[in-house]
Structure formats: structure tokens, C-alpha cells
Coordinates of C-alpha atoms and ligand atoms in Angstrom, one line a residue:
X147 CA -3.0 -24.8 -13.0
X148 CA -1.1 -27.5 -11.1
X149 CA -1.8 -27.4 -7.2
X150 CA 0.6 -28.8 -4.9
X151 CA -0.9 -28.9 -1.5
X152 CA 0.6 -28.6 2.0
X153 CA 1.2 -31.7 3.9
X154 CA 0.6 -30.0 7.3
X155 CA -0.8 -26.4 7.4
X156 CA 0.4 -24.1 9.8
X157 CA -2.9 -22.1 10.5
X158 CA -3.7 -23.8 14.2
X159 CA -0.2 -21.9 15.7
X160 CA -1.9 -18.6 15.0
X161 CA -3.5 -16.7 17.4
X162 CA -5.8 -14.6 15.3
X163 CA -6.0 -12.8 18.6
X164 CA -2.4 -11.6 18.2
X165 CA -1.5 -11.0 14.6
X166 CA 0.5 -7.9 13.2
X167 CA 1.5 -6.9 9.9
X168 CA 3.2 -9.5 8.4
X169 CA 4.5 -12.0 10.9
X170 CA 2.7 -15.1 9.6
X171 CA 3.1 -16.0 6.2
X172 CA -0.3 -18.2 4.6
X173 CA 0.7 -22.0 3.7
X174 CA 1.0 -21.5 -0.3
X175 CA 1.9 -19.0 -2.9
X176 CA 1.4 -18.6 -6.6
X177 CA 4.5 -18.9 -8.8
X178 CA 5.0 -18.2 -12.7
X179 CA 7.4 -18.0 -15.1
X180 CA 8.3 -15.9 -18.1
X181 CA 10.1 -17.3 -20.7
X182 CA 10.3 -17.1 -24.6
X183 CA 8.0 -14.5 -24.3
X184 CA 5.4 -16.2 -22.7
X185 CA 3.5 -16.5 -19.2
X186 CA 3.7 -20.9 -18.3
X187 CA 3.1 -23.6 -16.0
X188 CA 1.0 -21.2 -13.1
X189 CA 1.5 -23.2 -10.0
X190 CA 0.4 -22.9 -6.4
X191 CA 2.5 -24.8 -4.2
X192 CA 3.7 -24.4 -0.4
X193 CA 5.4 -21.5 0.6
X194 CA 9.0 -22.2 0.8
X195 CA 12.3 -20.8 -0.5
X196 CA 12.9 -20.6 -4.2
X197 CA 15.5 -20.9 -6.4
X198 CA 17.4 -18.3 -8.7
X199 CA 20.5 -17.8 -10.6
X200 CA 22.7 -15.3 -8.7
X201 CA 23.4 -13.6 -12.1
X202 CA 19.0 -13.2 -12.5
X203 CA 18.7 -9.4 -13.4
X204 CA 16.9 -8.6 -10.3
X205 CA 19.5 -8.5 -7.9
X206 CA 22.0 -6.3 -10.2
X207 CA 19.5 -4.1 -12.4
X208 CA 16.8 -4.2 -10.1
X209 CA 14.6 -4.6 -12.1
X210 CA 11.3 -5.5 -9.5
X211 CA 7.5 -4.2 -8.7
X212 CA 5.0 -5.2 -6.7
X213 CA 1.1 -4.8 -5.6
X214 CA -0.4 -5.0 -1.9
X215 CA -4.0 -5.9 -1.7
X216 CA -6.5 -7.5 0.7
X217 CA -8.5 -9.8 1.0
X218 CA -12.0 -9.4 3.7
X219 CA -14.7 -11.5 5.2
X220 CA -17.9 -10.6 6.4
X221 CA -19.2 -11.8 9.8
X222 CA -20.7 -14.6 7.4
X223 CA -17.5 -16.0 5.8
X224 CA -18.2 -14.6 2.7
X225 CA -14.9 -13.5 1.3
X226 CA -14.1 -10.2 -0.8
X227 CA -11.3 -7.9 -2.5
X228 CA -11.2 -5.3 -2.8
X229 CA -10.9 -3.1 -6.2
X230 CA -8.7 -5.9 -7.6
X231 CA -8.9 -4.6 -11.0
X232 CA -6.8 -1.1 -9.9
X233 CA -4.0 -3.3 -8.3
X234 CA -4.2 -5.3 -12.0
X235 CA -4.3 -2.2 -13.8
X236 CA -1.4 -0.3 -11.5
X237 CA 0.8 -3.6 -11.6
X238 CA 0.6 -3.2 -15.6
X239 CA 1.6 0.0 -15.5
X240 CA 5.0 -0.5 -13.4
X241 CA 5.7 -3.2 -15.7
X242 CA 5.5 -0.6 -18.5
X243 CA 7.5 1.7 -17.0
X244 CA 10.0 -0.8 -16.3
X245 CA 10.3 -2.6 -19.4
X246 CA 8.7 -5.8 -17.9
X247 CA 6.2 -7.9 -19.2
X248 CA 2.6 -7.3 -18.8
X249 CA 0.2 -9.8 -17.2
X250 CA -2.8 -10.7 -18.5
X251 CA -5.9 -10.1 -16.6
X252 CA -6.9 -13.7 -16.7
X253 CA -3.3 -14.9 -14.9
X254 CA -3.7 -12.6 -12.4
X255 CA -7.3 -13.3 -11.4
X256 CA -7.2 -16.6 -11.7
X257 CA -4.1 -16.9 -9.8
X258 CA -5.7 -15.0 -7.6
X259 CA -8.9 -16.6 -7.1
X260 CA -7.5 -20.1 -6.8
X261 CA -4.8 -18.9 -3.8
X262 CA -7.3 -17.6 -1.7
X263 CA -9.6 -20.9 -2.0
X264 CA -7.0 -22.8 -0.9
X265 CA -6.0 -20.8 1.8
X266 CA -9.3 -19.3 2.8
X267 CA -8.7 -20.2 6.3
X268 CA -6.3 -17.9 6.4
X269 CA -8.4 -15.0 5.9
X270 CA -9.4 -13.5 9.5
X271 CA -12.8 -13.6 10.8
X272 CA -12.5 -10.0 12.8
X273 CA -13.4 -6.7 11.7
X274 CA -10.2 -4.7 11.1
X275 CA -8.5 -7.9 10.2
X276 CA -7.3 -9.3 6.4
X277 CA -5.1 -11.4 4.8
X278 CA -2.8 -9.2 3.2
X279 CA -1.8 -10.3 -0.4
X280 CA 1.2 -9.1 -2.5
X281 CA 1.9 -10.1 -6.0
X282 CA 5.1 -9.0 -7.4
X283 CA 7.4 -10.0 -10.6
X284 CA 11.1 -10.1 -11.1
X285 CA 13.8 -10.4 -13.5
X286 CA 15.3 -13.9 -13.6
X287 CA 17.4 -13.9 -16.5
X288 CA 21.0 -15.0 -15.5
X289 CA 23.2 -12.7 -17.3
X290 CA 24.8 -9.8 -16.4
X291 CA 24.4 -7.5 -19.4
X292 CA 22.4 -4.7 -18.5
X293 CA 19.3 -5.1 -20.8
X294 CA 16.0 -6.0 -19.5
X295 CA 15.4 -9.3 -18.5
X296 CA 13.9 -11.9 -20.8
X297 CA 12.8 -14.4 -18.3
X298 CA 10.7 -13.2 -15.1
X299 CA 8.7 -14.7 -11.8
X300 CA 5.4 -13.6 -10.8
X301 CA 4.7 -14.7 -7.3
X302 CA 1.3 -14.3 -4.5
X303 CA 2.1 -14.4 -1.3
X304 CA -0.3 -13.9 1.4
X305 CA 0.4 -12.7 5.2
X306 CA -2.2 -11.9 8.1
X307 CA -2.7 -8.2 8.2
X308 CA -4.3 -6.1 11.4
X309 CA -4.7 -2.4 10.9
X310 CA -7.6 -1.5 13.6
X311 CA -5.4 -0.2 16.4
X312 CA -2.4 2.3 15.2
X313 CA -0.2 4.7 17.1
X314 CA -0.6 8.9 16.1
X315 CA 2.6 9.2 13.9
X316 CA 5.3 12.1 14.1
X317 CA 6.5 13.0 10.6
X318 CA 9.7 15.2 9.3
X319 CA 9.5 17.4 6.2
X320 CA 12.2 16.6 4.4
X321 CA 14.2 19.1 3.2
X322 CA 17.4 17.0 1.6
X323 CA 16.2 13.4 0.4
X324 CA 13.5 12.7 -2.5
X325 CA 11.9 9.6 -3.3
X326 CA 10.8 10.2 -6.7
X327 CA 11.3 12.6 -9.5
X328 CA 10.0 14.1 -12.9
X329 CA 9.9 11.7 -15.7
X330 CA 11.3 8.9 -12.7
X331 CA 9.6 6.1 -11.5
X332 CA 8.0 7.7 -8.5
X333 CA 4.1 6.2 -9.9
X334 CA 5.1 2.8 -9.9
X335 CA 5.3 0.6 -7.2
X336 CA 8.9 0.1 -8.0
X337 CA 11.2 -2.3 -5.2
X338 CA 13.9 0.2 -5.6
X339 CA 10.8 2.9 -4.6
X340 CA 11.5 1.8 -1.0
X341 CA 15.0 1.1 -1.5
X342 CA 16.4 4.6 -1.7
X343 CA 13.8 5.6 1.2
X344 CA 15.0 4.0 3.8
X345 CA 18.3 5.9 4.7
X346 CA 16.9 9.0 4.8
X347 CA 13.8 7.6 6.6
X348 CA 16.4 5.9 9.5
X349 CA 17.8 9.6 10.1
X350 CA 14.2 11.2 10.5
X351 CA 13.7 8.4 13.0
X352 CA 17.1 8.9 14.4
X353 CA 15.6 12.6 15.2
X354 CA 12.5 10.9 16.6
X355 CA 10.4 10.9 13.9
X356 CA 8.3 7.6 12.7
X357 CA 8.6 8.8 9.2
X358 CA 8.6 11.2 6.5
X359 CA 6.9 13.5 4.7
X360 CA 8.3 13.3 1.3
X361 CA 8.3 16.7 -1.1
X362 CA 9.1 17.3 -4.5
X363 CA 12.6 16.6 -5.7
X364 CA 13.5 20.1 -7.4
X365 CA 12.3 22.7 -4.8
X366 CA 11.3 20.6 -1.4
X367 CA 8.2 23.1 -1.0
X368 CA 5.7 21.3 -2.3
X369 CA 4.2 17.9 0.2
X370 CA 3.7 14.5 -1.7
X371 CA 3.5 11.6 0.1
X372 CA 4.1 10.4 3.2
X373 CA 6.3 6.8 3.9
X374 CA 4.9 4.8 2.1
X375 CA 1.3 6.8 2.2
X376 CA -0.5 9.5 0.3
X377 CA -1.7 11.7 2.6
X378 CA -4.5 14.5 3.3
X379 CA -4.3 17.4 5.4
X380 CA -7.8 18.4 6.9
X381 CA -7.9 22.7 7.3
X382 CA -10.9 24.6 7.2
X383 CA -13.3 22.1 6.3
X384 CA -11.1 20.9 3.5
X385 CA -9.5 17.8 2.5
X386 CA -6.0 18.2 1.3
X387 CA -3.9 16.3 -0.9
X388 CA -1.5 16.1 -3.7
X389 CA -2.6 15.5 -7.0
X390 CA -2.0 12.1 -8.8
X391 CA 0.5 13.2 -10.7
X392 CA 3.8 11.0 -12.2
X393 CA 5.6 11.5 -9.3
X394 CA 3.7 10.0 -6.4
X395 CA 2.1 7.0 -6.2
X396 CA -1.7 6.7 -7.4
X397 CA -3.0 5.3 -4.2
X398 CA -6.2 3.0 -4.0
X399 CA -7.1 4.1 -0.6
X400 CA -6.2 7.6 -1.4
X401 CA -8.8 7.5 -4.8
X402 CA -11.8 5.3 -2.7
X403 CA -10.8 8.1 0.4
X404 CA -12.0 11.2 -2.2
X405 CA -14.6 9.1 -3.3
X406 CA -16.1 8.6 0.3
X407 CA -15.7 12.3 1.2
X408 CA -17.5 14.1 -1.6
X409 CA -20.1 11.4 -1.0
X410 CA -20.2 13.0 2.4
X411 CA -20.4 16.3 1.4
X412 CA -17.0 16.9 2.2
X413 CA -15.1 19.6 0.0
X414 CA -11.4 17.7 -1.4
X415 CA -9.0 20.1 -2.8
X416 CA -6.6 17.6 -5.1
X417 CA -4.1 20.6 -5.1
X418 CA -0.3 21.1 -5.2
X419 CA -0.1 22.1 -1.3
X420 CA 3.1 24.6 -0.6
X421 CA 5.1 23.5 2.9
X422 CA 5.1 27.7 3.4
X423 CA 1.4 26.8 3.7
X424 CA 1.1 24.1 6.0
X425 CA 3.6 25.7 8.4
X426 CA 1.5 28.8 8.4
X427 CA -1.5 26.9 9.0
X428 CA 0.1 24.8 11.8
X429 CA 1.4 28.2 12.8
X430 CA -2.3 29.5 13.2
X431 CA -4.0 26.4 14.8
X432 CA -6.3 25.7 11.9
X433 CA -5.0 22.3 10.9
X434 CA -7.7 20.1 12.1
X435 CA -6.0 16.7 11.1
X436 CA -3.2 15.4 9.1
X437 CA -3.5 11.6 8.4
X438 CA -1.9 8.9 5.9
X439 CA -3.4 6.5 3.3
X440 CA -2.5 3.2 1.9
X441 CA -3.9 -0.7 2.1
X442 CA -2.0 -2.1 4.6
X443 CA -2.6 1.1 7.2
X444 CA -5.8 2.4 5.7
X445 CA -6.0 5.3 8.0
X446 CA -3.5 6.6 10.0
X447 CA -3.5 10.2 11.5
X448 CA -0.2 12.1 12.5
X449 CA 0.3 13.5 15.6
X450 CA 3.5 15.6 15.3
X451 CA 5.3 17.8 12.2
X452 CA 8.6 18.5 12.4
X453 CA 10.4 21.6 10.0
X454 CA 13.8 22.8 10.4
X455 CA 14.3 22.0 13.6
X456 CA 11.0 23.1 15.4
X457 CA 8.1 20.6 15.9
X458 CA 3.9 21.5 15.4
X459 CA 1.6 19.5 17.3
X460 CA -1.9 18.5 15.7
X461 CA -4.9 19.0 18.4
X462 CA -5.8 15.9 20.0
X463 CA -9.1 15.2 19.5
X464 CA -10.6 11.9 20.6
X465 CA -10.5 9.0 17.5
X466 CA -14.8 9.6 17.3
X467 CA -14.4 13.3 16.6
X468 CA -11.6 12.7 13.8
X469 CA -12.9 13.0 9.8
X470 CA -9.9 10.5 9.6
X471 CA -11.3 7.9 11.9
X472 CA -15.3 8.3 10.1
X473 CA -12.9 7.9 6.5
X474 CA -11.7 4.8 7.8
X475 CA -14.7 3.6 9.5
X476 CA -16.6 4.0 6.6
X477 CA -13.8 2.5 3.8
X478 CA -13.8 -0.6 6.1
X479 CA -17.4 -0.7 6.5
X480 CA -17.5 -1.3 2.8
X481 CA -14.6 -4.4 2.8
X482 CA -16.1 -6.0 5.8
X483 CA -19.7 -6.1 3.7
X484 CA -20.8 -4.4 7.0
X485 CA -22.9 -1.7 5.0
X486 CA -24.0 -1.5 1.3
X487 CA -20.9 -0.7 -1.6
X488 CA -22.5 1.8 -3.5
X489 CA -19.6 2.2 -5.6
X490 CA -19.0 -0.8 -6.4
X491 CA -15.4 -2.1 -4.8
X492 CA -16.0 -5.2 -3.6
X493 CA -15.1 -8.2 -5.4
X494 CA -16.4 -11.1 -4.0
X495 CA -14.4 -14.0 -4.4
Ligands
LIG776 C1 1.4 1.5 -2.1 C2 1.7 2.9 -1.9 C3 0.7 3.8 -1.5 C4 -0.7 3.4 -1.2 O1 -1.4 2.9 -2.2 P1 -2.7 2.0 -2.0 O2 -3.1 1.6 -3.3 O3 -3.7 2.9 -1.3 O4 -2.3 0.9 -1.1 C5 1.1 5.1 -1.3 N1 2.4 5.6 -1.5 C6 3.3 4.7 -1.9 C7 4.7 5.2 -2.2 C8 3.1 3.3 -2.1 O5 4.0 2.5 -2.5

């Protein structure tokens, strides 16, 4: 792999202090490119601009996934993924389903590996804190015949990520808009995914609402996913949430979430869950919690539901009495190296 290094690295204008999601990019990236059927010339060089055709086939056909990841240190510097092989395995699988190359395991690791030693420092020291790390891939072939591609990039990039201190969020159950279908692309992590969600995600929050809480596509009675979240819904002493099915995303922190509770003793229902039966239960008071799922998040509970027209308020409960909050506590206990993994997730690096 050739390594071009930064002449001057940006990391002492960050205030580690004062990072959100995303605002401050790391000082290289990965880059690779497809062509005659073959993955070549891996390089990590500075993060800059780069150059395409304006005919590449990602800008017409869209043809474009991606992964989000992190990467964690313990309070000794010790650096860690976390269930990197899922994010391989799940990149794989939206480059099936969208007639894009596959990556092999050793370009991605390696990649991977050699990225985050060179930019180690950018990794925060603070519990609650990661770099956040997205690989994605993207047609590049400059033609405009509408065929797959036959040349692609696959890029790393790497941004500071904070996730410990989040807002309650007010969600709409949407009754018009779908963001995945049967036999669509709904599993992948698909650019076009997000694309299509964020008109109808501008009028929830036009109504007031942070975001939405997606249903299925033929009837709108049954609850998916959340934004860009699985989500649980906590009533009786049950965990709630959609199954994995082809139409929502098979989330990481949703899987390691389940995995956690029944360690717990807490009883998951992986259920097709009817909106009839989440109003009724809102109705009667016995929702305890309702709370999203994903990497960059991990854990974020909802404060307000809103169904034709009339809002339901979850009980506020302080963040130490939430099953949400002890879910989270306990999934970043495990990436910080902060207590043992006993399912074995973290990848040290
Ligand atoms: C990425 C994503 C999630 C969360 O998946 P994780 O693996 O937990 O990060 C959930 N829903 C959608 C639509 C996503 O794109």
C-alpha cells in the first residue's frame, strides 16, 4: 500500500472538548480503484477533493453504499472496533444487491488497520467519544448507458464522533411516505436509502417532529425503523422491535442491543409490531420507553409520538431509571474496554 502523508496535520485546531458528529474530518483517507475487474493501487493519502468523470455512473444511476463504524480507546490508548467483521459482511451484501463488486476481506481490513495507525491521534481519549469511520464505494465508470458500472472507488474517511449527551426525540408515524419496500433495497445501506428520506422527513419536521417512524410500504400499520435507526419499544417488561427482515436495515447496534438484553434477563420480542398496537398502548400508559438504535447515536430514546394529528407523550423518567440508558451504558462499556466483552466484539486494532 502506498502512504502519502500529510505535510501539516490539522489535529491541534480541535477541541476534543467540543466535537459533534461530523464536523472535523481526520487528515487522510483510503482510496481504491476498480478496474478490469480487479481491486489496485490501495492508497492512503490526505484528505482532499477527488476527481471523477461527470458521466461516472454514480451521479446518474446511483449506484452508491456505504458502512458507518467506530473506532474506541480505552483510558489506556489502546484502540478498538468494534464488530468490524458485520460492517464487512453488510458492505458485501449491498454490493450484491446492487450489482457492485465485492471487497475482499483482506482490502478492507487492511485498509482499515493502516488508516487508523496513521491517524490514531485522531481517535478521542473520552468515554462517549470515537472517531467515526465510513467506508463506502461508487460507480465511476464514465458512460452514460445505464448498465452497472465497470470501474468503482472505495474510500475511508474518518470524522470525530460524540454521542454521550442527546436530546429526547419527537417522532411522526408516517402514514404517506416509505423508505423501503418488498424485494427493494430497504437491507442495504444504499445512498439513495437516505435520498428518498429526506423530503418526507423535512415535512415531519416542518410539523415539529425530529424525525420519523418509518412503516411498511403496502399497509403503513406495521412500525420499522426509525430515521435512520431500528428501534425498540419497551411495554410491559418487553423489548420491542421489528424483525430483521429484507426491508429494514439489519442494524449492528440493534443485534449487540438483543444480545445485551437477554443477557440481562430481559424478555425481546423480535415481532411484527401493529401501529393499532402502539397507539393503544400509548393510549393506556403502559409504554415505558421508546428509543432508537444505530452507531453513530447508539442510544437515543423518544420523547414524543405523533399519529394523525394527535401527539402521545412517553413518561419522563430520569436517564438512570431508563432500560435505554443501562442498554447504552452497558454497549459502551464494552467499546470503551471499560468492562469485560464476553461476546466477543471488540476488535483491537
Ligand atoms: C445504518 C442504519 C441503521 C443502524 O445500523 P447500525 O449497524 O446499528 O449502525 C439503522 N437503520 C438504517 C436505515 C441505517 O442506515
Amino acid at each position: 500500500m502506498i502512504i502519502e502523508n500529510i505535510s501539516h496535520s490539522r489535529i491541534d485546531k480541535i477541541d476534543f472538548n467540543d466535537i459533534s458528529f461530523g464536523n472535523h474530518y481526520s487528515d487522510h483517507m483510503f482510496y481504491c480503484k476498480f478496474e478490469n475487474g480487479k481491486w489496485k493501487n490501495p492508497i492512503i493519502k490526505p484528505f482532499g477533493d477527488i476527481t471523477v468523470s461527470p458521466l461516472s455512473l454514480v451521479f446518474h444511476y446511483g449506484q452508491a453504499i456505504f458502512e458507518g463504524m467506530k473506532a474506541y480507546k480505552d483510558k489506556y490508548g489502546n484502540v478498538f472496533l468494534f464488530r468490524p467483521l458485520e460492517n464487512f459482511n453488510r458492505l458485501n451484501s449491498s454490493a450484491k444487491r446492487l450489482e457492485m463488486p465485492l471487497i475482499s476481506k483482506s482490502l478492507f481490513r487492511d485498509g482499515l488497520k493502516k488508516l487508523l495507525s496513521i491517524d490514531k491521534k485522531w481517535i478521542p481519549n473520552n468515554y462517549g467519544q470515537s472517531l467515526y469511520i465510513r467506508p463506502f464505494l461508487i460507480a465511476s465508470d464514465g458512460k452514460l448507458s445505464a448498465n452497472p458500472s465497470k470501474k468503482y472507488i472505495f474510500m475511508i474517511i474518518c470524522t470525530t464522533a460524540s454521542n454521550y449527551y442527546l436530546t429526547p426525540l419527537k417522532v411522526k408515524i408516517e402514514q404517506k411516505y416509505s423508505r423501503s419496500a418488498d424485494g427493494g433495497i430497504g437491507f442495504t445501506k444504499a445512498a439513495g436509502n437516505y435520498a428518498s428520506s429526506f423530503y418526507p422527513t423535512r415535512i415531519a419536521q416542518e410539523e415539529g417532529y425530529d424525525q420519523i417512524l418509518w412503516t411498511d410500504s403496502s399497509t403503513h400499520s406495521f412500525i420499522e425503523e426509525s430515521g435512520t435507526m431500528n428501534v425498540f419499544f419497551y411495554i410491559k417488561n418487553n423489548l420491542i422491535t421489528a424483525p430483521a427482515n429484507k426491508k429494514i436495515l439489519n442494524g449492528i447496534t440493534r443485534k449487540s442491543i438483543i444480545t445485551i438484553a437477554k443477557k440481562e434477563g430481559i424478555k425481546v420480542k423480535e415481532c411484527n409490531f401493529s401501529v393499532s398496537e402502539l397507539i393503544y398502548n400509548l393510549r393506556k400508559n403502559l409504554v415505558k420507553e421508546i428509543f432508537g438504535c444505530g452507531t453513530a447515536v447508539v442510544v437515543n430514546h423518544f420523547k414524543k409520538i405523533g399519529y394523525k394529528f394527535k401527539n402521545y407523550y412517553l413518561p419522563n423518567i430520569s436517564n438512570k431509571k431508563r432500560i435505554s440508558f443501562f442498554l447504552k451504558k452497558n454497549l459502551l462499556d464494552i467499546q470503551h474496554n471499560v468492562i469485560n466483552d464476553p461476546f466477543g466484539w471488540r476488535f483491537k486494532v
